[in-house]
């Protein structure tokens, strides 16, 4: 079964007197365990695409299915709940709640899912360990480097046991060693846990790490290549 | 966890939170002190006039208040009296016969107001020992009188001199009597000092031939107890066809109006104070919301319900106002208690003015928790109302818009 399927997904914006087609009839499928990079120049529609399949943005037309659920039918409150239970997010920056420690940030999402304390405790430590942040459990975001913050964000995204993780330019604000470190971790989680990752980037070194590369241009799929 | 987040958020911008808390503290503190001072002053004024003579509540036969003659006297049965005595908030109940009479001494004469009283009970209402300026107090079976200092001065009376009273007795009877002066008292009120004469209840009843009858039943309440509640209770125990129950506000409307007018000024000051604080809290909440707009976007994106986010913000605001309120209440309590037992004493012109109007020139602060409670609740409600702004913002918030940089 497909984890994600879009059917003729379009998003139009009215800018000045002309219509901008941020997404133009995008129909695409994602399978479980894929490690996909969405690439393309700035303004090509990467963010719009990720927001649409993540239930953060509603398309102008077309449908999005997550497994068998048509999320384009859900209202904004249902979507909040759907995101909590099914999707992990990593944003470009400032992902974490500043007043919570790394561990509390990871636990927070499980708390909202109603997971009991002992389980939260165990799993948050495990996850932070798997992203190499075991030593910084009790640090607050402002005591962590940008790369460390992104690793905590990845741990948090996985905490809810999502069906897939969406990451919009997760390495945009990182130096090259932090970038490759984060990619290593995502790669490892993809392999070991068979977790589906979809991330956007325009960094060539990041693109090289993907199994599948989807290139967007003017809201359309220019190419869709399976690398391995 | 929401509470933990809220609590930590309060201290995120320590300086701002501190300023907000201080603003709330000052408002609550000043409001409580100001109000305690004001209400304490009124209470003292009321006490001076009402508490020591009129009583907070009086019971008369119907028609007495309009036509204060002895013919409107009534008999109050013991059973009802016992029932009334059980009512919550009543400190004591005293019977009086009050009647006007012409007094004369040597070749002078003067209209006076005779009060037949139950002396030992009246003692509890007014500290007669403190007010006695010459002679001594009546004993239970004495047939002598105590006169207020104005009368003593008018007739130039000395202890032991005898005053003659001529008046109207019950149902057309003659009322004539001669009574030796046993004491002189200061009623702390110019008009009361000019007219008041006191004798034992029974002596007065004999004087007007109104055996077993009284004209006024004075009900004294416990401090700060709501007199209207007591009135309601009394009314349910008596036959209101024959008897009226009046509060001091009805009996001395001038005093009530004076207090109301003065009180309005104080409330206005406090309202201005609250307005300033409201803007302060609002400013803080506004900045708190604006600064965290992006963060709210992230939280909603990853699946935090808007209602939970709103609750966090409300808890945060409650923390802020609660700390301010509590510190205000705690700081004001010892001050109020101190000045309740050691009243402020006025000097100079202000003091003279008060004394001329018949009041003691002191201001004891009112030490009831009602004041603190009322003002804490007001600030609390203000901060809750202010939360409407972030609630509105969060309710409408679209995560991708909030996270756009
Ligand atoms: N809220 C918006 N209002 C108007 N135009 C928008 C909005 N969001 C995106 N766009 C436009 O849609 C196009 C795609 O944007 P985006 O998805 O952010 O591209 P990318 O992430 O690849 O840089 C761009 O031309 C952008 O200007
Ligand atoms: Mg983008």
Short mmCIF file of N, CA and C in Angstrom, two decimals, chain A residues 51 56-57 77 80-81 83-84 89 91 93-95 97-101 104 107-109 111-112 140 156, chain B residues 1-2 4-5 8-9 12 294-295 297-306 308 395 399-400 403-405:
data_model
loop_
_atom_site.label_atom_id
_atom_site.label_comp_id
_atom_site.label_asym_id
_atom_site.label_seq_id
_atom_site.Cartn_x
_atom_site.Cartn_y
_atom_site.Cartn_z
N UNK A 51 3.84 20.89 2.57
CA UNK A 51 2.74 21.35 3.42
C UNK A 51 1.42 20.70 3.03
N UNK A 56 -0.87 20.64 6.32
CA UNK A 56 -0.71 21.98 6.88
C UNK A 56 -1.34 23.02 5.96
N UNK A 57 -1.44 22.67 4.71
CA UNK A 57 -1.96 23.60 3.72
C UNK A 57 -3.04 22.87 2.93
N UNK A 77 -9.35 21.23 12.55
CA UNK A 77 -9.17 20.58 13.85
C UNK A 77 -8.88 19.09 13.72
N UNK A 80 -5.27 18.68 12.78
CA UNK A 80 -4.31 18.78 13.89
C UNK A 80 -4.12 17.41 14.52
N UNK A 81 -5.23 16.76 14.78
CA UNK A 81 -5.19 15.45 15.40
C UNK A 81 -4.53 14.42 14.47
N UNK A 83 -2.32 14.99 12.15
CA UNK A 83 -0.87 15.24 12.11
C UNK A 83 -0.19 14.65 13.33
N UNK A 84 -0.82 14.86 14.49
CA UNK A 84 -0.23 14.36 15.72
C UNK A 84 0.00 12.85 15.65
N UNK A 89 7.23 16.01 11.86
CA UNK A 89 7.70 17.20 11.14
C UNK A 89 9.07 17.65 11.64
N UNK A 91 11.23 21.14 10.83
CA UNK A 91 11.24 22.38 10.05
C UNK A 91 12.66 22.88 9.90
N UNK A 93 14.13 25.55 11.00
CA UNK A 93 14.79 25.96 12.24
C UNK A 93 13.74 26.27 13.32
N UNK A 94 14.21 26.53 14.50
CA UNK A 94 13.34 26.85 15.65
C UNK A 94 12.20 25.84 15.79
N UNK A 95 12.56 24.58 15.77
CA UNK A 95 11.59 23.51 15.88
C UNK A 95 11.10 23.28 17.29
N UNK A 97 10.45 23.65 21.56
CA UNK A 97 9.85 24.57 22.54
C UNK A 97 10.99 25.07 23.42
N UNK A 98 11.24 26.37 23.41
CA UNK A 98 12.45 26.88 24.08
C UNK A 98 12.50 26.63 25.58
N UNK A 99 11.33 26.53 26.22
CA UNK A 99 11.36 26.37 27.68
C UNK A 99 11.45 24.92 28.12
N UNK A 100 11.46 24.01 27.15
CA UNK A 100 11.57 22.60 27.52
C UNK A 100 12.96 22.07 27.16
N UNK A 101 13.43 21.10 27.93
CA UNK A 101 14.72 20.48 27.63
C UNK A 101 14.55 19.56 26.42
N UNK A 104 12.34 16.74 27.31
CA UNK A 104 10.94 17.16 27.46
C UNK A 104 10.30 17.47 26.12
N UNK A 107 9.36 14.20 24.76
CA UNK A 107 8.25 13.63 25.54
C UNK A 107 6.92 14.34 25.26
N UNK A 108 7.04 15.62 24.99
CA UNK A 108 5.85 16.45 24.84
C UNK A 108 4.86 15.88 23.83
N UNK A 109 5.39 15.43 22.71
CA UNK A 109 4.51 14.94 21.65
C UNK A 109 3.84 13.63 22.08
N UNK A 111 3.19 12.92 25.18
CA UNK A 111 2.22 13.34 26.20
C UNK A 111 0.90 13.70 25.54
N UNK A 112 1.00 14.43 24.44
CA UNK A 112 -0.22 14.83 23.74
C UNK A 112 -0.94 13.62 23.17
N UNK A 140 18.45 22.82 27.35
CA UNK A 140 17.39 23.54 26.64
C UNK A 140 17.90 23.90 25.24
N UNK A 156 12.11 14.03 18.00
CA UNK A 156 10.73 14.37 18.34
C UNK A 156 9.78 13.90 17.24
N UNK B 1 2.30 18.90 32.45
CA UNK B 1 3.30 19.44 31.52
C UNK B 1 2.89 20.82 31.03
N UNK B 2 1.57 21.00 30.76
CA UNK B 2 1.11 22.31 30.33
C UNK B 2 1.41 23.34 31.41
N UNK B 4 3.75 23.09 33.61
CA UNK B 4 5.20 23.29 33.64
C UNK B 4 5.62 24.27 32.54
N UNK B 5 5.07 24.05 31.36
CA UNK B 5 5.41 24.95 30.24
C UNK B 5 4.99 26.38 30.58
N UNK B 8 7.27 27.93 33.17
CA UNK B 8 8.58 28.33 32.62
C UNK B 8 8.43 29.51 31.67
N UNK B 9 7.31 29.53 30.96
CA UNK B 9 7.10 30.66 30.06
C UNK B 9 7.02 31.98 30.81
N UNK B 12 10.37 33.31 31.15
CA UNK B 12 11.14 33.39 29.93
C UNK B 12 11.69 34.79 29.74
N UNK B 294 5.54 32.30 15.90
CA UNK B 294 6.20 31.22 15.16
C UNK B 294 6.10 29.91 15.94
N UNK B 295 6.40 30.02 17.21
CA UNK B 295 6.36 28.85 18.09
C UNK B 295 4.96 28.22 18.11
N UNK B 297 2.89 28.33 15.74
CA UNK B 297 2.78 27.66 14.45
C UNK B 297 3.39 26.27 14.50
N UNK B 298 4.60 26.17 15.07
CA UNK B 298 5.27 24.86 15.18
C UNK B 298 4.41 23.92 16.01
N UNK B 299 3.94 24.41 17.16
CA UNK B 299 3.18 23.55 18.07
C UNK B 299 1.92 23.01 17.41
N UNK B 300 1.21 23.86 16.69
CA UNK B 300 -0.01 23.40 16.04
C UNK B 300 0.33 22.46 14.89
N UNK B 301 1.44 22.74 14.20
CA UNK B 301 1.86 21.86 13.10
C UNK B 301 2.13 20.45 13.59
N UNK B 302 2.83 20.35 14.71
CA UNK B 302 3.18 18.99 15.16
C UNK B 302 2.02 18.32 15.88
N UNK B 303 0.91 19.01 16.01
CA UNK B 303 -0.30 18.34 16.50
C UNK B 303 -0.81 18.77 17.86
N UNK B 304 -0.37 19.93 18.35
CA UNK B 304 -0.92 20.40 19.62
C UNK B 304 -2.27 21.05 19.35
N UNK B 305 -3.25 20.61 20.11
CA UNK B 305 -4.59 21.17 19.93
C UNK B 305 -4.59 22.65 20.32
N UNK B 306 -5.36 23.42 19.58
CA UNK B 306 -5.44 24.85 19.88
C UNK B 306 -5.95 25.09 21.29
N UNK B 308 -5.47 23.33 23.88
CA UNK B 308 -4.39 23.12 24.86
C UNK B 308 -3.45 24.31 24.90
N UNK B 395 -6.96 31.01 18.01
CA UNK B 395 -8.09 30.35 17.37
C UNK B 395 -8.05 30.53 15.85
N UNK B 399 -1.02 27.58 10.87
CA UNK B 399 0.40 27.32 11.14
C UNK B 399 1.35 27.78 10.04
N UNK B 400 1.00 27.53 8.78
CA UNK B 400 2.00 27.91 7.76
C UNK B 400 2.16 29.43 7.67
N UNK B 403 4.37 30.50 10.53
CA UNK B 403 5.77 30.09 10.44
C UNK B 403 6.49 30.72 9.26
N UNK B 404 5.77 31.54 8.52
CA UNK B 404 6.41 32.21 7.38
C UNK B 404 7.39 33.26 7.91
N UNK B 405 8.58 33.25 7.38
CA UNK B 405 9.58 34.20 7.90
C UNK B 405 9.93 35.20 6.83
#
